[in-house]
Short mmCIF file of C-alpha atoms (C1' of nucleotides) in Angstrom, two decimals:
data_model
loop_
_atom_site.label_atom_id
_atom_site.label_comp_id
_atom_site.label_asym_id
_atom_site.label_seq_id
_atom_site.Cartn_x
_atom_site.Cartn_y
_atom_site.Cartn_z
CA UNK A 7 88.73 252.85 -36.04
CA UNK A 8 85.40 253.87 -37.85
CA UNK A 9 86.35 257.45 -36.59
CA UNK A 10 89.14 257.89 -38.42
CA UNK A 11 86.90 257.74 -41.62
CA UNK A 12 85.39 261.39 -41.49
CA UNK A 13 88.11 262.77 -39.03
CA UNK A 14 89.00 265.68 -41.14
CA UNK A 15 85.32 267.18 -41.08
CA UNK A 16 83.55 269.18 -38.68
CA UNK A 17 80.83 268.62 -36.34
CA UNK A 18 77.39 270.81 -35.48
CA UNK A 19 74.69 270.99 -32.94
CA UNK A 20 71.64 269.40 -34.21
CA UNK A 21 68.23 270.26 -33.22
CA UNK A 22 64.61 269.54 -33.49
CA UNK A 23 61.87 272.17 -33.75
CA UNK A 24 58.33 270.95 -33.00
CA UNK A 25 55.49 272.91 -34.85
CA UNK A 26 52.25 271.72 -32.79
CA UNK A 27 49.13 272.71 -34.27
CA UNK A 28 46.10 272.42 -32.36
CA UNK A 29 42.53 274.13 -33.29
CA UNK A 30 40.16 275.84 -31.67
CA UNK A 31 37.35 278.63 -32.15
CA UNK A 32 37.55 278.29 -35.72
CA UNK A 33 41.37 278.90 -35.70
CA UNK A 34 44.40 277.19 -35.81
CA UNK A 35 46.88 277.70 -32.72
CA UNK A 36 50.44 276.97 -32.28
CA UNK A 37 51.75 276.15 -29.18
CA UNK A 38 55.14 278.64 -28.20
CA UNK A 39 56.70 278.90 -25.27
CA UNK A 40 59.18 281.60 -23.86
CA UNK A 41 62.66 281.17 -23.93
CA UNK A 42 64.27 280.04 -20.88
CA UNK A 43 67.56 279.98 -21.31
CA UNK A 44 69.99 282.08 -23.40
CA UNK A 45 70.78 282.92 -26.16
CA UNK A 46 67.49 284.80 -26.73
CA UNK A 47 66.27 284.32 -23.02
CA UNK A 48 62.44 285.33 -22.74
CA UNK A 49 61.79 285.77 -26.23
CA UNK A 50 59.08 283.42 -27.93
CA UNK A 51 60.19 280.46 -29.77
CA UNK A 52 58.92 276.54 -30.82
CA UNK A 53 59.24 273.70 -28.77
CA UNK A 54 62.08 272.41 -29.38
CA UNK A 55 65.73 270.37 -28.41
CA UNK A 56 69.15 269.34 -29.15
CA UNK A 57 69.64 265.40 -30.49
CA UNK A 58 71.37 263.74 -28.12
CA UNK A 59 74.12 260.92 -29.35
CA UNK A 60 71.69 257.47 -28.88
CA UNK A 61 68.95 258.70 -30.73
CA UNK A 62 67.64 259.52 -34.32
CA UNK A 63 66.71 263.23 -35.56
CA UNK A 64 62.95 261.20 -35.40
CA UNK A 65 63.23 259.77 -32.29
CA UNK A 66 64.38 263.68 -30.55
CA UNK A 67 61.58 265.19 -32.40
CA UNK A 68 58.97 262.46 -30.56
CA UNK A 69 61.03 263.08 -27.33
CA UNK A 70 60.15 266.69 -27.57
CA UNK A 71 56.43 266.35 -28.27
CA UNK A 72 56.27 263.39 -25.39
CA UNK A 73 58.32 265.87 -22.96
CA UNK A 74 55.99 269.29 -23.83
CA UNK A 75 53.03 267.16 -24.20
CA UNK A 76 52.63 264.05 -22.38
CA UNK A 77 51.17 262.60 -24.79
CA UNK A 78 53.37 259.27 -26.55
CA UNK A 79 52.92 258.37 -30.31
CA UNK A 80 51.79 261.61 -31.96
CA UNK A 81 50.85 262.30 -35.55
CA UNK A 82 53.89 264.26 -36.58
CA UNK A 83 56.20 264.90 -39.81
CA UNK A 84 59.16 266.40 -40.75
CA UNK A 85 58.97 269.26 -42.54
CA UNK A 86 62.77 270.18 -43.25
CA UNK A 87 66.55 271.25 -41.90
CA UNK A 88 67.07 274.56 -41.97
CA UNK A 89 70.95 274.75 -41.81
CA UNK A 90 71.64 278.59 -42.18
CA UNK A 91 75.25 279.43 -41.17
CA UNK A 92 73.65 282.19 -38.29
CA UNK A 93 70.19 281.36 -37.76
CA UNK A 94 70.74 280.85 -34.26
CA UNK A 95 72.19 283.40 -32.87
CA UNK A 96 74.29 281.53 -29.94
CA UNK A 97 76.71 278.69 -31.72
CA UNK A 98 76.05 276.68 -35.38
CA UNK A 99 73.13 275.08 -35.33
CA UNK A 100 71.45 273.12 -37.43
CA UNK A 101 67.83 272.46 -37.30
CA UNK A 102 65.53 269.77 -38.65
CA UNK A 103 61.35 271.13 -37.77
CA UNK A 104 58.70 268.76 -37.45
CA UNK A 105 55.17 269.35 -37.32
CA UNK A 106 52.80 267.33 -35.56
CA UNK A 107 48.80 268.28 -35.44
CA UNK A 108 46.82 267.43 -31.98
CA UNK A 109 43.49 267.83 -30.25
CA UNK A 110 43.94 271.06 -27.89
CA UNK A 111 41.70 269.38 -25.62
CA UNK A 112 44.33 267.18 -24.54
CA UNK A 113 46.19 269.91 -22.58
CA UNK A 114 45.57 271.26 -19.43
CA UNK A 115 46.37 274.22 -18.22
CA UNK A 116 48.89 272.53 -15.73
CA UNK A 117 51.02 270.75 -18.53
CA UNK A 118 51.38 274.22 -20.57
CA UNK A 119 52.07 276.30 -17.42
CA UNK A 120 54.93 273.66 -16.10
CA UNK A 121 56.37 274.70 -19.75
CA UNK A 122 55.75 278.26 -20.06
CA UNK A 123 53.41 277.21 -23.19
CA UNK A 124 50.95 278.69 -24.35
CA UNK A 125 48.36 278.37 -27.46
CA UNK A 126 48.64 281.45 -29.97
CA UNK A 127 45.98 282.02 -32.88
CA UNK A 128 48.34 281.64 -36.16
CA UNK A 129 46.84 284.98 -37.20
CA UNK A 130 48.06 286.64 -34.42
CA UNK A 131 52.07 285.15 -34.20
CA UNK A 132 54.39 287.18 -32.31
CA UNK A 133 57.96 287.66 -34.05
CA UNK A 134 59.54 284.21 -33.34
CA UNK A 135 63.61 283.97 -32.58
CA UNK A 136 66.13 282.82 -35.49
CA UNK A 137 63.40 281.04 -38.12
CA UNK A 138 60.95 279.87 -36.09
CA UNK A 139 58.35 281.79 -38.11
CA UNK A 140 60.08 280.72 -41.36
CA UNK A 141 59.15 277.10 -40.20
CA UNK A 142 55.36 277.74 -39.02
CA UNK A 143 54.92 279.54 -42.84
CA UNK A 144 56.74 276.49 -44.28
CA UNK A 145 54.62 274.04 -42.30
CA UNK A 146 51.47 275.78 -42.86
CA UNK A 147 52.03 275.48 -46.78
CA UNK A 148 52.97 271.87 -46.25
CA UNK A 149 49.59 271.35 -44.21
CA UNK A 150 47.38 272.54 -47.29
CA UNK A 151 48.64 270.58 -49.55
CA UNK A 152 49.42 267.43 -47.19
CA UNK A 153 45.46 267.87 -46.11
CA UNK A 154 44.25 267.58 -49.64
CA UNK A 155 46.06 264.37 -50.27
CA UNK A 156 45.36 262.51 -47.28
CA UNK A 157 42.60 263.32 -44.25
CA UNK A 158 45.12 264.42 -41.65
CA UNK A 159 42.94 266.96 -40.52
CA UNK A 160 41.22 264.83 -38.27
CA UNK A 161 44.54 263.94 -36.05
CA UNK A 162 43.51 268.27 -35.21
CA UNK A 163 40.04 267.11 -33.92
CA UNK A 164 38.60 265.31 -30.76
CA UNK A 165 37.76 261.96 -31.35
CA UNK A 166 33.79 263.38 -32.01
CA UNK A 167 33.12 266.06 -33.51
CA UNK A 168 30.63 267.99 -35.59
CA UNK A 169 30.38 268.40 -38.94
CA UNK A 170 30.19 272.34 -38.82
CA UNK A 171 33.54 271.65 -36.28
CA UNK A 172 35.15 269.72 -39.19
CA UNK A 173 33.89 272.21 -41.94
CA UNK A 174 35.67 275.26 -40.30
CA UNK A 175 38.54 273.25 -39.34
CA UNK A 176 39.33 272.84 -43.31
CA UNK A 177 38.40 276.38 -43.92
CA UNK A 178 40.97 277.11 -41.17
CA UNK A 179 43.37 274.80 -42.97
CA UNK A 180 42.64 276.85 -46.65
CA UNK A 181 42.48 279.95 -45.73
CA UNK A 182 39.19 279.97 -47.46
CA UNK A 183 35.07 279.64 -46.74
CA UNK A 184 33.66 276.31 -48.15
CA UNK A 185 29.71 275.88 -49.04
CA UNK A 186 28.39 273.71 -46.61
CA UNK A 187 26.17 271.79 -49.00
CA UNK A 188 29.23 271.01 -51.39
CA UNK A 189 31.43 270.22 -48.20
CA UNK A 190 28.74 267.83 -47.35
CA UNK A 191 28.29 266.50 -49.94
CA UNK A 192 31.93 265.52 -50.81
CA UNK A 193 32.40 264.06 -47.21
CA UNK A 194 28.82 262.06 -47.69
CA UNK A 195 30.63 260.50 -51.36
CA UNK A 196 33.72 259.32 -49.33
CA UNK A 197 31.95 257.68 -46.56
CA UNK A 198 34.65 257.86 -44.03
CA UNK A 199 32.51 258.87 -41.17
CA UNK A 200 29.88 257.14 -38.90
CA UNK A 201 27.33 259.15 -37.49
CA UNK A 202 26.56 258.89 -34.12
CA UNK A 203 23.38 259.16 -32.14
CA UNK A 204 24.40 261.56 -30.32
CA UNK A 205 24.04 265.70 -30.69
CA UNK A 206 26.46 268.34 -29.43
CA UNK A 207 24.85 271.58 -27.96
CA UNK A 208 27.67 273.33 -27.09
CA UNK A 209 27.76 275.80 -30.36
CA UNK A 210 23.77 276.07 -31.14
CA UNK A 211 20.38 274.88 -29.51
CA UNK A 212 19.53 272.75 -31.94
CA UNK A 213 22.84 271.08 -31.63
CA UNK A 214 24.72 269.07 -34.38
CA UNK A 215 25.06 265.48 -34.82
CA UNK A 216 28.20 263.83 -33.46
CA UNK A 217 30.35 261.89 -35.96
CA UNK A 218 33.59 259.56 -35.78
CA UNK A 219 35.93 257.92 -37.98
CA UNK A 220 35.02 254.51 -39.76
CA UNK A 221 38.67 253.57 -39.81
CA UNK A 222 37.79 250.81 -42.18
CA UNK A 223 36.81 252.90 -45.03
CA UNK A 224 39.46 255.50 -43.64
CA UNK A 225 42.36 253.16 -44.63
CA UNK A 226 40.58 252.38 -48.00
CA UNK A 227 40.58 255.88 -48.94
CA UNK A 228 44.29 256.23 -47.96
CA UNK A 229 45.37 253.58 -49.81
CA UNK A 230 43.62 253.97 -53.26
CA UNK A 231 44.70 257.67 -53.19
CA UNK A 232 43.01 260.16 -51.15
CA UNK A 233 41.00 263.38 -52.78
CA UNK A 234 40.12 266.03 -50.62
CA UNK A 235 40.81 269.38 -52.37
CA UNK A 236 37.26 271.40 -51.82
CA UNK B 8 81.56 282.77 -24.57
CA UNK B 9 79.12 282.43 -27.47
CA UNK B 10 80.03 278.28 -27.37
CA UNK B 11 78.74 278.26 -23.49
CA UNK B 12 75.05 278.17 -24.29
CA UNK B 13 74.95 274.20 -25.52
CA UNK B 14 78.04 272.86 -24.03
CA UNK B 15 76.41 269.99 -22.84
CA UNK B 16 75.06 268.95 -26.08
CA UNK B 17 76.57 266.48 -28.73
CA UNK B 18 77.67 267.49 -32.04
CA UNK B 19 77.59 265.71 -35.35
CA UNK B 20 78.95 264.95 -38.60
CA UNK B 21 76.55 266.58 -41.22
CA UNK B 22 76.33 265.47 -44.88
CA UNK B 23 74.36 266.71 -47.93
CA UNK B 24 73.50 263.52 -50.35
CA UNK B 25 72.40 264.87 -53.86
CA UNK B 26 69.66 263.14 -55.99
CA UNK B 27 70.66 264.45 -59.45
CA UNK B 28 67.97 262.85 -62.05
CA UNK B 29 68.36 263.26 -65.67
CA UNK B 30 66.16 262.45 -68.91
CA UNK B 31 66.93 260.36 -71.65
CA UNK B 32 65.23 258.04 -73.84
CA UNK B 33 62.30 257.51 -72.41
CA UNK B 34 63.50 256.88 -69.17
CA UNK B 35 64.53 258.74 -66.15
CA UNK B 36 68.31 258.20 -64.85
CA UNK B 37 69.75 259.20 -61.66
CA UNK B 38 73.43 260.22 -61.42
CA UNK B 39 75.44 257.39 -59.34
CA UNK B 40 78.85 256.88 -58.17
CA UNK B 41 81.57 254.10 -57.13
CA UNK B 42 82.58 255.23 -53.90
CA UNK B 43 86.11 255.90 -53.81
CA UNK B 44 86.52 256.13 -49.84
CA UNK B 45 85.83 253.91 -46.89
CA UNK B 46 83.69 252.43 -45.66
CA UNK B 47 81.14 251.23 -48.60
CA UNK B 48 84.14 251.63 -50.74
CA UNK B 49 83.62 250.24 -54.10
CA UNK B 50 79.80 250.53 -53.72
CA UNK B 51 77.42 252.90 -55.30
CA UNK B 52 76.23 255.77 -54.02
CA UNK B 53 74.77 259.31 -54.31
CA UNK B 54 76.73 261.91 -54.56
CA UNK B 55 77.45 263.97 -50.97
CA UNK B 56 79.54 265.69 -49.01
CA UNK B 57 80.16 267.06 -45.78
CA UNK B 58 78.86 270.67 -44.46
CA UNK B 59 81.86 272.77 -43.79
CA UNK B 60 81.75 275.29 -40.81
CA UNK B 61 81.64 278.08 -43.11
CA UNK B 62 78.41 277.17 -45.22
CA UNK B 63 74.91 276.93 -44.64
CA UNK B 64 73.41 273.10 -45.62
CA UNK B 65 71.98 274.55 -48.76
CA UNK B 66 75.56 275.82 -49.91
CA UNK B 67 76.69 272.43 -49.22
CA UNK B 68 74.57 270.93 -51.51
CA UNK B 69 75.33 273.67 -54.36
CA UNK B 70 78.44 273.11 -54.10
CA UNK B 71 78.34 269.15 -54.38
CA UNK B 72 76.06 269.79 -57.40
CA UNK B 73 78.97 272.44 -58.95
CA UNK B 74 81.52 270.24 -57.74
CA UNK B 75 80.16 267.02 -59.85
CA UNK B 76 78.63 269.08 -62.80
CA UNK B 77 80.59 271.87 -63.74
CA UNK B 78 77.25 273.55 -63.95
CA UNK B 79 76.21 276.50 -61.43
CA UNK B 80 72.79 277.74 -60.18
CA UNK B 81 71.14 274.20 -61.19
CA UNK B 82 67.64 273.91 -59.83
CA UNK B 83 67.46 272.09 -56.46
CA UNK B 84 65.45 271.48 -53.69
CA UNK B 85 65.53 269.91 -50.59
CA UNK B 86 63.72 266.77 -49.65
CA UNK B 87 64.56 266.41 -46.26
CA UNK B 88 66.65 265.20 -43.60
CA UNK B 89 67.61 261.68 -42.57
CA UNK B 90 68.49 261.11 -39.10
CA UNK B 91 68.93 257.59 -37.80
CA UNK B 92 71.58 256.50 -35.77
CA UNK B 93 72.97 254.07 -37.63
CA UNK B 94 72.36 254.92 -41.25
CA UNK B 95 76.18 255.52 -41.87
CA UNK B 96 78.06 252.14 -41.14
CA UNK B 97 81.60 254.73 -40.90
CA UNK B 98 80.38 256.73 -38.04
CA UNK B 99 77.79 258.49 -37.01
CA UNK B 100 76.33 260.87 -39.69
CA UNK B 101 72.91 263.07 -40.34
CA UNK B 102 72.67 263.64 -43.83
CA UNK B 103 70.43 266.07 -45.54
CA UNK B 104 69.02 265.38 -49.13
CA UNK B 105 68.61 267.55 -52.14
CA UNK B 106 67.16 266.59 -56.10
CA UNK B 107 68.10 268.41 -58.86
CA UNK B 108 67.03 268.19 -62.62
CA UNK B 109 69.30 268.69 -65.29
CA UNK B 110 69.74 268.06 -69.00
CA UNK B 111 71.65 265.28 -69.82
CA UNK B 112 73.23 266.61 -72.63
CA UNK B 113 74.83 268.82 -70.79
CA UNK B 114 77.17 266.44 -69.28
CA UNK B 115 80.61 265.61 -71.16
CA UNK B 116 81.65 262.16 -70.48
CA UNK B 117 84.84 263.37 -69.32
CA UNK B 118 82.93 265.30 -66.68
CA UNK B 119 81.30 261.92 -65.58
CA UNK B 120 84.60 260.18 -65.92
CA UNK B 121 86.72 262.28 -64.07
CA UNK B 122 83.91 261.81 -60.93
CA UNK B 123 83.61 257.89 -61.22
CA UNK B 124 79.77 258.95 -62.05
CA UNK B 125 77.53 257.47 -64.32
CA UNK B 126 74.13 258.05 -65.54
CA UNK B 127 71.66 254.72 -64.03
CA UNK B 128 67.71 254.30 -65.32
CA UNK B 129 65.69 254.40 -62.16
CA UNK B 130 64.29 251.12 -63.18
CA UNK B 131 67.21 249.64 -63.18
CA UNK B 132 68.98 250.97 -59.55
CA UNK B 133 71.41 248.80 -57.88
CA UNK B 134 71.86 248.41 -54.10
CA UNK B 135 72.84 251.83 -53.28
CA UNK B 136 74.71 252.36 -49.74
CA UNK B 137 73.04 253.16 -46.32
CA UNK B 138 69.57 254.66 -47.08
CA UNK B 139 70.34 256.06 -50.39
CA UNK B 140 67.68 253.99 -52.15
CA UNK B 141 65.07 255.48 -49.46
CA UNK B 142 66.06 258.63 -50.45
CA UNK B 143 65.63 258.19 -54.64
CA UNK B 144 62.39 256.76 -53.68
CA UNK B 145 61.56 260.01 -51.62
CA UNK B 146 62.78 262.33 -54.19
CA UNK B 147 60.36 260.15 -56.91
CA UNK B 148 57.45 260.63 -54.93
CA UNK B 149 57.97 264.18 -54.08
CA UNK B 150 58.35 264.62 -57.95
CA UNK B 151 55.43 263.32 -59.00
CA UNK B 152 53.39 266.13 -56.92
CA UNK B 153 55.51 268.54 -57.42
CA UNK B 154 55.53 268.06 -61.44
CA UNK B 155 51.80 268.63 -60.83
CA UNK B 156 52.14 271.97 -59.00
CA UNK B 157 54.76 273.65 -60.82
CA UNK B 158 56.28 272.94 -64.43
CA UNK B 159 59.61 271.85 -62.73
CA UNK B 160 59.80 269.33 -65.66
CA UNK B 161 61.19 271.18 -67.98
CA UNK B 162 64.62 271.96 -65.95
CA UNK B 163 64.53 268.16 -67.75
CA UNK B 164 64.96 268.90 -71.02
CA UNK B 165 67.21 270.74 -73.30
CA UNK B 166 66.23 274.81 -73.94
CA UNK B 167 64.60 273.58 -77.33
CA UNK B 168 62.24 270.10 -76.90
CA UNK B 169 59.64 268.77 -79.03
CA UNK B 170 56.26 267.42 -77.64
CA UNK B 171 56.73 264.19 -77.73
CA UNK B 172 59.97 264.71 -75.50
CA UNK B 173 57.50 266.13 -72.83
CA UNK B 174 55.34 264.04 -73.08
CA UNK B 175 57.57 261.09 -72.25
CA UNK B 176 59.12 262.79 -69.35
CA UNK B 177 55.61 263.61 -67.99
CA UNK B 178 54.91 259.87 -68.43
CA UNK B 179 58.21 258.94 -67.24
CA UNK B 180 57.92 261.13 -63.77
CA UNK B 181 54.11 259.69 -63.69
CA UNK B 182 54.88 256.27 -64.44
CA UNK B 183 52.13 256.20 -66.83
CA UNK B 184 50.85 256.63 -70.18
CA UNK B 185 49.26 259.46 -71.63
CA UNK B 186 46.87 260.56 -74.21
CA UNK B 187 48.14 262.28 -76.89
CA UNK B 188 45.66 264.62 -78.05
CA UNK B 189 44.80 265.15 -74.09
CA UNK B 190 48.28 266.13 -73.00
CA UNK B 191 48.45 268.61 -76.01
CA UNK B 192 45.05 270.07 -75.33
CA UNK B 193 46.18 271.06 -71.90
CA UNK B 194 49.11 272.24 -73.11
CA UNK B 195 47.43 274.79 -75.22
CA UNK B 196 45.21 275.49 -73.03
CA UNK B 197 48.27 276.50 -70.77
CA UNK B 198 49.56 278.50 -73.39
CA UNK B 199 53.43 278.87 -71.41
CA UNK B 200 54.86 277.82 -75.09
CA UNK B 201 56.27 279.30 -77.77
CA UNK B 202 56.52 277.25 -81.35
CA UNK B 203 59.23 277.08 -83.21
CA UNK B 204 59.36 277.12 -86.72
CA UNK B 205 62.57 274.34 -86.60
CA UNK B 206 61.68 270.65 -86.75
CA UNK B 207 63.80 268.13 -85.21
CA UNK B 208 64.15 265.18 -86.76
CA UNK B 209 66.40 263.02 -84.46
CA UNK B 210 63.24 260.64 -83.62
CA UNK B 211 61.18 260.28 -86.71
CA UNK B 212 61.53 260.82 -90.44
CA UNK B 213 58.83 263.69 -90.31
CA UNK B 214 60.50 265.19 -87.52
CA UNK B 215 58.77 267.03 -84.95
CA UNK B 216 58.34 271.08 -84.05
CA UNK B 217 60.56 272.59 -81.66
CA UNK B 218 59.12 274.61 -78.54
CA UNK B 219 60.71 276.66 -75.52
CA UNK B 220 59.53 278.49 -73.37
CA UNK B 221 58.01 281.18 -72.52
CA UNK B 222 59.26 282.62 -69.66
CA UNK B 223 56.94 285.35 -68.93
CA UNK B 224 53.70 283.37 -69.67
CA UNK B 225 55.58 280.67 -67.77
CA UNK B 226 56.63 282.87 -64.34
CA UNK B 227 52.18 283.88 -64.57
CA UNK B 228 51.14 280.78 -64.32
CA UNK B 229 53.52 279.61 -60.87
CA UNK B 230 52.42 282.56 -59.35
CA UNK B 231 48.50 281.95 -60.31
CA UNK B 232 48.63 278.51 -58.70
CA UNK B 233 49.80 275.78 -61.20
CA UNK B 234 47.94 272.63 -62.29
CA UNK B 235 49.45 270.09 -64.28
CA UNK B 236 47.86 266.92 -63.25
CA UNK B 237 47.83 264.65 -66.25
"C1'" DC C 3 55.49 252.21 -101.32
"C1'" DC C 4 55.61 251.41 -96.68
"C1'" DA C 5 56.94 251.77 -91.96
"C1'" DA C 6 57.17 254.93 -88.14
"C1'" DA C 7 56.26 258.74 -85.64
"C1'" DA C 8 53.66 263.47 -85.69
"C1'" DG C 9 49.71 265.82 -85.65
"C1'" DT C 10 44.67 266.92 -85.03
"C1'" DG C 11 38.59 267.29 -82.71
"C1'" DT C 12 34.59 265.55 -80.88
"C1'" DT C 13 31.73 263.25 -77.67
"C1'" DC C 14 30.61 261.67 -73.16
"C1'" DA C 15 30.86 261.18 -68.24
"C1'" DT C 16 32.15 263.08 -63.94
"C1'" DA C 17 33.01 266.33 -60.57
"C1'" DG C 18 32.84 271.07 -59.02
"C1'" DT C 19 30.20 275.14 -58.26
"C1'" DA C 20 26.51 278.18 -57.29
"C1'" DC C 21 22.54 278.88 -54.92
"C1'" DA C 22 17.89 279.47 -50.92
"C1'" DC C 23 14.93 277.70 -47.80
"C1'" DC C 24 13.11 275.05 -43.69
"C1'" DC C 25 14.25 273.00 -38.98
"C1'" DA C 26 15.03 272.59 -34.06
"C1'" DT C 27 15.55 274.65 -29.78
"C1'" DG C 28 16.99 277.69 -25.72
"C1'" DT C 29 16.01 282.05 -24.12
"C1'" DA D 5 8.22 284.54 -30.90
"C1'" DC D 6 12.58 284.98 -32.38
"C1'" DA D 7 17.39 284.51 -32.99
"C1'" DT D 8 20.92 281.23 -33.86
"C1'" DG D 9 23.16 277.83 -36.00
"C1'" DG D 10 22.01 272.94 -38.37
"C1'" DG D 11 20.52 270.62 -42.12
"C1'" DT D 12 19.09 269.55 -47.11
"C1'" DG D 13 18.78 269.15 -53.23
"C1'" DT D 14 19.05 270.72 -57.93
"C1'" DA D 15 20.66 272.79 -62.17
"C1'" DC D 16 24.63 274.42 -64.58
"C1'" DT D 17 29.43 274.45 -65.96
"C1'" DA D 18 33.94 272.95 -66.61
"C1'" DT D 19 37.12 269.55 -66.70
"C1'" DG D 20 38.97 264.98 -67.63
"C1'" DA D 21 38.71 260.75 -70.41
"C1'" DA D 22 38.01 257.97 -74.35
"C1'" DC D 23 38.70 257.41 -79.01
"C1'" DA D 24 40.82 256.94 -84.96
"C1'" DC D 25 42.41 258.68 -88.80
"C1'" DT D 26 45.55 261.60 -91.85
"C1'" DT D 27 50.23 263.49 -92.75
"C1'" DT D 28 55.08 263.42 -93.72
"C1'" DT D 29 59.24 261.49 -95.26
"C1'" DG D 30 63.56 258.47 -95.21
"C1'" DG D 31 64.75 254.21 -96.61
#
DNA sequence: CCAAAAGTGTTCATAGTACACCCATGT
DNA sequence: ACATGGGTGTACTATGAACACTTTTGG
């Protein structure tokens, strides 16, 4: 019965298209894998799958990340549907991309490998197939302005981290170099972060102090409308 | 052969819903109809229709907007797509959603008429069907920063508008009041109008100067980076 | 003549920006 | 001892925010 409603209009593949952003050496990475099946076979492309009939566009777009990941509960947004009549170059498909922004030290080498995934520097993206690249520009733009508004940033970050880490991170995220002192200073007015005890070595001798989230004042800042355009 | 590749997979309806907000009097008014098909008949709802195999999702959309305007080429963008399972009671549909600002004056009751459409104030929306309110209250937030990036208020008004028109709208997509002598300040400042030397006096017994405007000024300042945070 | 909306500048507070030197430590 | 990256404060500038009175004219 509720079938007969719509009867008269035509069905499509749906996909998702998952842009993961991770960050590393003062860069932001994406994670692409090659092709395994055809159309396009071998060629790079997003992570990405078809939505099956049970579940929501969100729920296949968590699936996805879970599956390439294995890691449950991600940060992770939509960013659009891209419904071109011949962006994929097999059958009709349309496409809804979602971004979702993780700590790189989460993978090992064994999860990417058992996908063919790897990391790639965003300055140094291969061609992509149909408009994968088209959605990494169009996430990328969200990203700057999304990071301004609300301290998503972090979700790209180990659960310590340094404040030269975080400074390059948003530099990363800009496109653009920041003055420490001012960066400092901004993140010192917010009070968001609790500094730890501890120092990290790994990028200098004198090492840099550790910090973490103060979740608290985190959610405050969220809520009364978040400022962080440097 | 092409169809082998994702035999497997499910396919599904596909709709475009249109958010089409208007300006009047103060207030802000989104374009509603009386469903005229099952099921939800009788209830309001945004405007939509299906994706056809031919057309992309975008062309969908335009032609929803043509189809219930008369007008071509209207500004539109997308906000996104909405995915879950059962957010059509009729069957199971993925809809993507589009805004669009128009002038109000533009529409000829007949043309409203002849679609079951009327104009609503956003502060006084009804129950809409399946997630349709969701989707106004997207649009309204994605408004309110985009009004600040780019001057996409002034697809708003009529060609000619005085400055007390703008302001309202700017205080109407804000949902707050503003300072007179601030808002013009910045105005000048921005320099993207052009003065008339015609008053209109539809609002006040002095009447108030016309402006367009300018498109060239206008086309600088999007492409310089935009800033019209009130 | 008066009600109702249009128009017009200045002052103050805040936030952003520019800028240079010392510190700690592993090699 | 030195090279490398970490850490700190101040002065200037620009921007946003608050604020009140005069002008015009239709009724």
């Amino acid at each position: 019965m509720s079938a007969a409603f719509y009867q008269d209009e035509v069905k499509f593949y749906v996909a998702v298209d998952c842009i993961i952003l991770g960050f590393n050496n003062k860069e932001l990475n994406v994670l692409l894998y090659k092709r395994s099946f055809e159309p396009m076979k071998g060629q790079w492309s997003l992570m990405g799958g078809f939505v099956k009939s049970g579940e929501s566009v969100d729920e296949a777009a968590s699936r996805v990340l879970t599956d390439c990941t294995g890691i449950e509960h991600l940060f992770m947004e939509q960013i659009g549907a891209y419904g071109d009549v011949s962006r994929d170059l097999g059958e009709r498909v349309i496409s809804v991309a979602y971004y979702s922004l993780v700590n790189m030290n989460d993978f090992s080498p064994e999860i990417l490998e058992s996908h063919n995934a790897t990391w790639t520097k965003i300055s140094e993206l291969p061609d992509l197939i149909f408009d994968h690249n088209q959605m990494i520009n169009d996430t990328l733009s969200v990203l700057k302005k999304k990071a301004a508004s609300r301290p998503i940033g972090f979700n790209l970050l180990p659960e310590q981290f340094t404040l030269p880490q975080l400074q390059t991170l948003y530099e990363a995220i800009y496109q653009t170099l920041l003055d420490k002192r001012n960066f400092r200073k901004k993140l010192n007015a917010m009070d968001i972060l609790e500094k730890l005890d501890i120092k990290d070595k790994k990028s200098s001798k004198r090492g840099a102090f550790l910090y973490k989230f103060n979740e608290k004042k985190y959610n405050k800042w969220v809520e009364q409308g978040f400022d962080f355009s440097l």
